Short mmCIF file of C-alpha atoms and ligand atoms in Angstrom, two decimals:
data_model
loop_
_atom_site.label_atom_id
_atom_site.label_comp_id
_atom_site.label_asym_id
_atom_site.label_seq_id
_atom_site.Cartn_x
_atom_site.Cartn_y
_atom_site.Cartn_z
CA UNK W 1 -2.15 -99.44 28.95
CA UNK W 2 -0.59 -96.86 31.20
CA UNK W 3 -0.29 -96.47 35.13
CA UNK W 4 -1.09 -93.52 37.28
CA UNK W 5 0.97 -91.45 39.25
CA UNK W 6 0.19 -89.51 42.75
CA UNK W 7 2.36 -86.38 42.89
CA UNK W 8 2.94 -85.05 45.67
CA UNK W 9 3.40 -80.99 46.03
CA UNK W 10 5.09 -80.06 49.40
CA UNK W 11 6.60 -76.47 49.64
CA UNK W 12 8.09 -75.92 53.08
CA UNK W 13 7.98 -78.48 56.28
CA UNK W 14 7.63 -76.05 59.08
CA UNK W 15 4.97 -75.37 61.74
CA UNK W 16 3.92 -71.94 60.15
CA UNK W 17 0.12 -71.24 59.58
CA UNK W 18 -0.69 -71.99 55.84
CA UNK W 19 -1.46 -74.14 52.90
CA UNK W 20 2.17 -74.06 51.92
CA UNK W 21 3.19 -75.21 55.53
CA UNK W 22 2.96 -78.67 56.61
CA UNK W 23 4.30 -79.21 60.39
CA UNK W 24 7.36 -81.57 60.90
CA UNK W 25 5.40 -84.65 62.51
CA UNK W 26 2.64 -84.68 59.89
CA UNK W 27 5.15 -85.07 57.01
CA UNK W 28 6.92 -87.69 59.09
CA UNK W 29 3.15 -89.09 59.54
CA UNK W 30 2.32 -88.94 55.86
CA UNK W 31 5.48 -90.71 54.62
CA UNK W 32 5.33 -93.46 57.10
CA UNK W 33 1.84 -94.07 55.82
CA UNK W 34 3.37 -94.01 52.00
CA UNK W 35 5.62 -96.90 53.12
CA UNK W 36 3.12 -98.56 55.14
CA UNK W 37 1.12 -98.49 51.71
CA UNK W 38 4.04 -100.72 49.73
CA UNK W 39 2.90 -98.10 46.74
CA UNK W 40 6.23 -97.59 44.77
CA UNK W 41 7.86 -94.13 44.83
CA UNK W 42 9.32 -93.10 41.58
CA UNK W 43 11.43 -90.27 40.65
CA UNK W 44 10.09 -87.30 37.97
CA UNK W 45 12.60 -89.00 35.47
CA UNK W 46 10.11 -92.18 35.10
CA UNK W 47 6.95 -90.42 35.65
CA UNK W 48 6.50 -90.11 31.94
CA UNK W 49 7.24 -93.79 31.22
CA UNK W 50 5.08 -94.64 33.79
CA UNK W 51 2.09 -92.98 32.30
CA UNK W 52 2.55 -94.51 29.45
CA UNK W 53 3.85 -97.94 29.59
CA UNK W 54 3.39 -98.45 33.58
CA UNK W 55 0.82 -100.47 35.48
CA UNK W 56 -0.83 -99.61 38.62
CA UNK W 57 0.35 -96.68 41.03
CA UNK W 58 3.00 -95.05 41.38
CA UNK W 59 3.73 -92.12 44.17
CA UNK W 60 6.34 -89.09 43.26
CA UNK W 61 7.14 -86.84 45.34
CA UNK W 62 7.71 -82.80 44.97
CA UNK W 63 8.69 -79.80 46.46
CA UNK W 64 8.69 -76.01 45.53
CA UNK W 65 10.82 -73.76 46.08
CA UNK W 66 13.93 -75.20 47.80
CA UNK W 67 13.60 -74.02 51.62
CA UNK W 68 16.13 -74.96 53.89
CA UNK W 69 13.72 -76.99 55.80
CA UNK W 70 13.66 -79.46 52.89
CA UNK W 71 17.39 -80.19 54.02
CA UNK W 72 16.82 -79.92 57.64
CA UNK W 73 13.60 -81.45 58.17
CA UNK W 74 12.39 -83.04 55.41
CA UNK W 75 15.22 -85.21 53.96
CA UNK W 76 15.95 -87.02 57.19
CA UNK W 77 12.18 -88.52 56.64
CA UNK W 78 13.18 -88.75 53.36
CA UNK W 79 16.07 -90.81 53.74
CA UNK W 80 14.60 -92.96 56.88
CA UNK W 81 11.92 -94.50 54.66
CA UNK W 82 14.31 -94.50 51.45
CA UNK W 83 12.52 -91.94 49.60
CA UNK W 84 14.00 -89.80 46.65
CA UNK W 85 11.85 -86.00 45.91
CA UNK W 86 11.99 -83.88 43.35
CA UNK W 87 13.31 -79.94 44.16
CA UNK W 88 12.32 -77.55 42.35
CA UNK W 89 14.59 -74.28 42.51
CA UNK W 90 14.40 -70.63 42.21
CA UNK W 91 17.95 -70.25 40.67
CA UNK W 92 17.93 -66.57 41.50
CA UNK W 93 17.24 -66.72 44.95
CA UNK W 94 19.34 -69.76 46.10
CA UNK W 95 20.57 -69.22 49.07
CA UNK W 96 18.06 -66.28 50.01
CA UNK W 97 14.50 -65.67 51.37
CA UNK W 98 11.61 -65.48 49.27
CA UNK W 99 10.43 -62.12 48.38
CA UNK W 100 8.01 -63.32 46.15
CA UNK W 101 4.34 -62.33 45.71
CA UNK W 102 2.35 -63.97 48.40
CA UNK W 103 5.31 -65.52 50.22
CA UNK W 104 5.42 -66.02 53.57
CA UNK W 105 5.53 -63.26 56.51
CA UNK W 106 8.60 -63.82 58.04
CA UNK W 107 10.35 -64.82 54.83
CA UNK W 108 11.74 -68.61 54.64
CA UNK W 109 14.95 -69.17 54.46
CA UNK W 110 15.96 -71.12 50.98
CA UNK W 111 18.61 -73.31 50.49
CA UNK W 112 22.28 -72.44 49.34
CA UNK W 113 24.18 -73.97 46.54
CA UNK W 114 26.50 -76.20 48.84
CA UNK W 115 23.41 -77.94 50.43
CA UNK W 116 22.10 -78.10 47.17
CA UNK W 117 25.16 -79.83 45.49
CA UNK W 118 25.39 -82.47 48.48
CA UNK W 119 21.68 -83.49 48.14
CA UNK W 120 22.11 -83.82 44.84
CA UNK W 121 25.29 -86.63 45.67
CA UNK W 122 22.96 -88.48 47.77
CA UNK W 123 20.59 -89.09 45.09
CA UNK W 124 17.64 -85.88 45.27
CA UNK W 125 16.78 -83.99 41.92
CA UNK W 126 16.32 -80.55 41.34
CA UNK W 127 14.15 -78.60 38.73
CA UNK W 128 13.36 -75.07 36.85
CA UNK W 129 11.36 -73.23 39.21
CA UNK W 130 12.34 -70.00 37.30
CA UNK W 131 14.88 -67.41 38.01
CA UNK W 132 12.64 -64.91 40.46
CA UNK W 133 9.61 -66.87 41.10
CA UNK W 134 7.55 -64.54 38.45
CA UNK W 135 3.95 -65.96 37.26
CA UNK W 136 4.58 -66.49 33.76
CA UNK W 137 1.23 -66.75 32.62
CA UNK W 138 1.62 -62.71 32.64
CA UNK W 139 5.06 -62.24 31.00
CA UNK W 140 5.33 -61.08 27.30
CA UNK W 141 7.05 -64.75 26.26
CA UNK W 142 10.63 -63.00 25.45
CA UNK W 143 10.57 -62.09 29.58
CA UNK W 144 9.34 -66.27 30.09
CA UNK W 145 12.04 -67.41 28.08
CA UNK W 146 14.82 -65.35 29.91
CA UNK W 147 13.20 -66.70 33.10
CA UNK W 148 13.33 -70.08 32.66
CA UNK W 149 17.30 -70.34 30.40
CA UNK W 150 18.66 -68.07 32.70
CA UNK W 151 17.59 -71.02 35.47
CA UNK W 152 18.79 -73.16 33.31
CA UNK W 153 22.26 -71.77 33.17
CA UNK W 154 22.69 -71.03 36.60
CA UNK W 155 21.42 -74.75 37.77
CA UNK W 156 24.06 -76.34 35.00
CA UNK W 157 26.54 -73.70 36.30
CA UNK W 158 26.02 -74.89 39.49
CA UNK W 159 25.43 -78.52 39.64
CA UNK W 160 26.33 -79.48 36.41
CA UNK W 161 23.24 -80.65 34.52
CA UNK W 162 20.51 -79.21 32.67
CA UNK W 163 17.30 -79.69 34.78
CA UNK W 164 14.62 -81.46 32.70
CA UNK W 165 11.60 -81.01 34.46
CA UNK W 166 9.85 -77.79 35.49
CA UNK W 167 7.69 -76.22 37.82
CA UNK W 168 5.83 -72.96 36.92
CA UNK W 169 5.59 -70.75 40.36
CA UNK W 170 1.70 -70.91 41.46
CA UNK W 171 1.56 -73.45 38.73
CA UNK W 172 0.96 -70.41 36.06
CA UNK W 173 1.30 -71.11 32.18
CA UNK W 174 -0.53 -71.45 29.26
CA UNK W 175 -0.25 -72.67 26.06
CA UNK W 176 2.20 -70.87 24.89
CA UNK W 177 4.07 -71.26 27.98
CA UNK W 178 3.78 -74.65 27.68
CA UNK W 179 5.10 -74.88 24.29
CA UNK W 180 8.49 -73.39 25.65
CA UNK W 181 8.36 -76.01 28.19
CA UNK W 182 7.98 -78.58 25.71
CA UNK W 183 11.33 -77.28 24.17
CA UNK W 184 13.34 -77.69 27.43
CA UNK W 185 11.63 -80.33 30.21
CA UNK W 186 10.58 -83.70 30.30
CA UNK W 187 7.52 -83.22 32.50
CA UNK W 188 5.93 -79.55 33.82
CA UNK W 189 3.91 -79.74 37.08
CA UNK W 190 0.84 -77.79 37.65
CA UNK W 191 -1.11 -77.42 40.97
CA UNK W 192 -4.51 -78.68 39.25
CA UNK W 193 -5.85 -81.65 41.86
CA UNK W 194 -5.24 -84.78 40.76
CA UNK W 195 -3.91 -87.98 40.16
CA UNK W 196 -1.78 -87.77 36.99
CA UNK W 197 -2.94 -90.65 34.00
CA UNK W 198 -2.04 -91.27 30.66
CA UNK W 199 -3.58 -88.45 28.27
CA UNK W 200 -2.40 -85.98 30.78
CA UNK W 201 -0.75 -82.92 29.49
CA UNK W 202 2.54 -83.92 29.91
CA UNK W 203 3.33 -79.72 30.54
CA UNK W 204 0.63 -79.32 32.96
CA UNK W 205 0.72 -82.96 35.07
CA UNK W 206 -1.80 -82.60 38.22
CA UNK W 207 -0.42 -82.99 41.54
CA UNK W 208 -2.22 -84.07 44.97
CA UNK W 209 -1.75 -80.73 47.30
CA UNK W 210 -0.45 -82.58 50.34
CA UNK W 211 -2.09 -79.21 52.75
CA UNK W 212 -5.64 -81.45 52.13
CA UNK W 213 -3.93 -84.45 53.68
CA UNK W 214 -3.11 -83.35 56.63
CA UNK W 215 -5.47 -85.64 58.71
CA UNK W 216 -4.16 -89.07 58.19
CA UNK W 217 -6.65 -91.11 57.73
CA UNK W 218 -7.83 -89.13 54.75
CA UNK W 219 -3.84 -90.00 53.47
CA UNK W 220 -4.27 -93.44 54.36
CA UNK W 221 -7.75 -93.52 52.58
CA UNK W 222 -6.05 -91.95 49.60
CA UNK W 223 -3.32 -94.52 49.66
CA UNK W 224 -5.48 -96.95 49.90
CA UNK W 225 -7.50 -95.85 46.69
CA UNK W 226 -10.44 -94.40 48.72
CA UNK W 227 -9.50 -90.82 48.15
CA UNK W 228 -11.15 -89.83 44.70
CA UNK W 229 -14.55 -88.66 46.22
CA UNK W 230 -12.75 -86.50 48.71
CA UNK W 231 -10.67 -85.25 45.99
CA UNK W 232 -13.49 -84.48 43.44
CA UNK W 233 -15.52 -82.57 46.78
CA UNK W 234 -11.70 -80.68 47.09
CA UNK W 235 -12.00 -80.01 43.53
CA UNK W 236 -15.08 -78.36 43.88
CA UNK W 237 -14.43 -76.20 46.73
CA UNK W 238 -11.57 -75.00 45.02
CA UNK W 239 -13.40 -73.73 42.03
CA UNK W 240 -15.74 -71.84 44.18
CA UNK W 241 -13.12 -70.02 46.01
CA UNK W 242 -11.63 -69.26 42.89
CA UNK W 243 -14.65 -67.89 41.29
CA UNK W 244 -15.09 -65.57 44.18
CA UNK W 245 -11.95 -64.85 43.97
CA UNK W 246 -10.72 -65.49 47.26
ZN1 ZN Z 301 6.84 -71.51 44.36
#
């Protein structure tokens, strides 16, 4: 008898165009809908108990990347509604832009190692979102390993702890990714859509893309355990584009 868990992927909170972009007052919208709910939020640390031993829902919340609007925009919300998230960094570019493959045009800034470390004091976790932000689903696995200890080592350098839960950039692995995961992490996070259950990969958890919640009711609706229609009709769509490769 296990539970379920929404996880939410958020990457920056800004009013840019794109799926990785969701403006200021719809994030405040969507949380104050999560605590309007009563659905308990749960950190990555007892997502994995909660599949397994847990009953009912459970909501976690994620970001990628570490932009500095998590700090400036989204942690305020955050904090308001008494919310913890999950952060996952690129250790190699703290306190940069991205310059990643398909980042944004103009580059986002990303948070610095001071913001970091106070976050981290009033109670937010961060996670392995590699060194560079490579795709390691097409890495020889020496060049994956480097990417994700020499995260690692910086984050422990850093903050002082060994991040155990991970985050593969454009949510990119494979089995034999995953099997390196399984070495280091608690939990990996994917960007598959869906609500994460017990039998779950535990490397390759689904998350709920929070770009297709943007209209609030469909949140609330979610929330409310009205979504999985919507989120089957997302799935499909999804598949198409990617079959025509767009
Ligand atoms: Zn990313």
């Amino acid at each position: 008898m296990g539970g379920t868990v929404d996880i939410l992927m958020y990457h920056a909170i800004d009013d840019a165009d794109g799926p990785t972009s969701i403006a200021p007052q719809v994030f405040a919208d969507q949380m104050a809908a999560l605590a309007d709910s009563g659905l308990p939020v749960i950190g990555m640390d007892d997502v994995r108990h909660h599949l397994a031993h847990g009953t009912g829902r459970a909501v976690s919340i994620t970001f990628d990347d570490g932009f500095q609007d998590f700090a400036d925009r989204a942690v305020p919300v955050l904090e308001r509604h008494g919310f913890g998230a999950m952060v996952y960094l690129v250790s190699g570019l703290v306190g940069g832009k991205e310059n990643w493959a398909h980042c944004h045009t103009p580059p986002r800034r990303l948070m610095g190692w001071d913001t970091i470390r106070s976050l981290r004091k009033r109670g937010f976790d961060f996670g392995n979102h590699t060194c560079t932000h490579v795709n390691l689903a097409e890495h020889p696995l020496g060049e994956v390993e480097d990417q994700l200890d020499l995260a690692q080592n910086q984050i422990e350098a850093e903050l002082g702890f060994r991040p155990q839960h991970m985050a593969p950039p454009y949510g990119a692995s494979n089995a034999a990714v995953r099997a390196l995961f399984a070495d280091r992490f608690d939990t990996s996070v994917g960007v598959r859509l869906g609500v994460a259950r017990e039998g779950d990969d535990r490397f390759d958890l689904p998350r709920l893309e929070m770009f297709y919640f943007t209209d609030i009711r469909r949140w609330r609706d979610e929330l409310a355990g009205r979504g999985a229609s919507y989120l089957a009709a997302r799935r499909v769509a999804r598949r198409v584009r990617q079959s025509l490769g767009v």
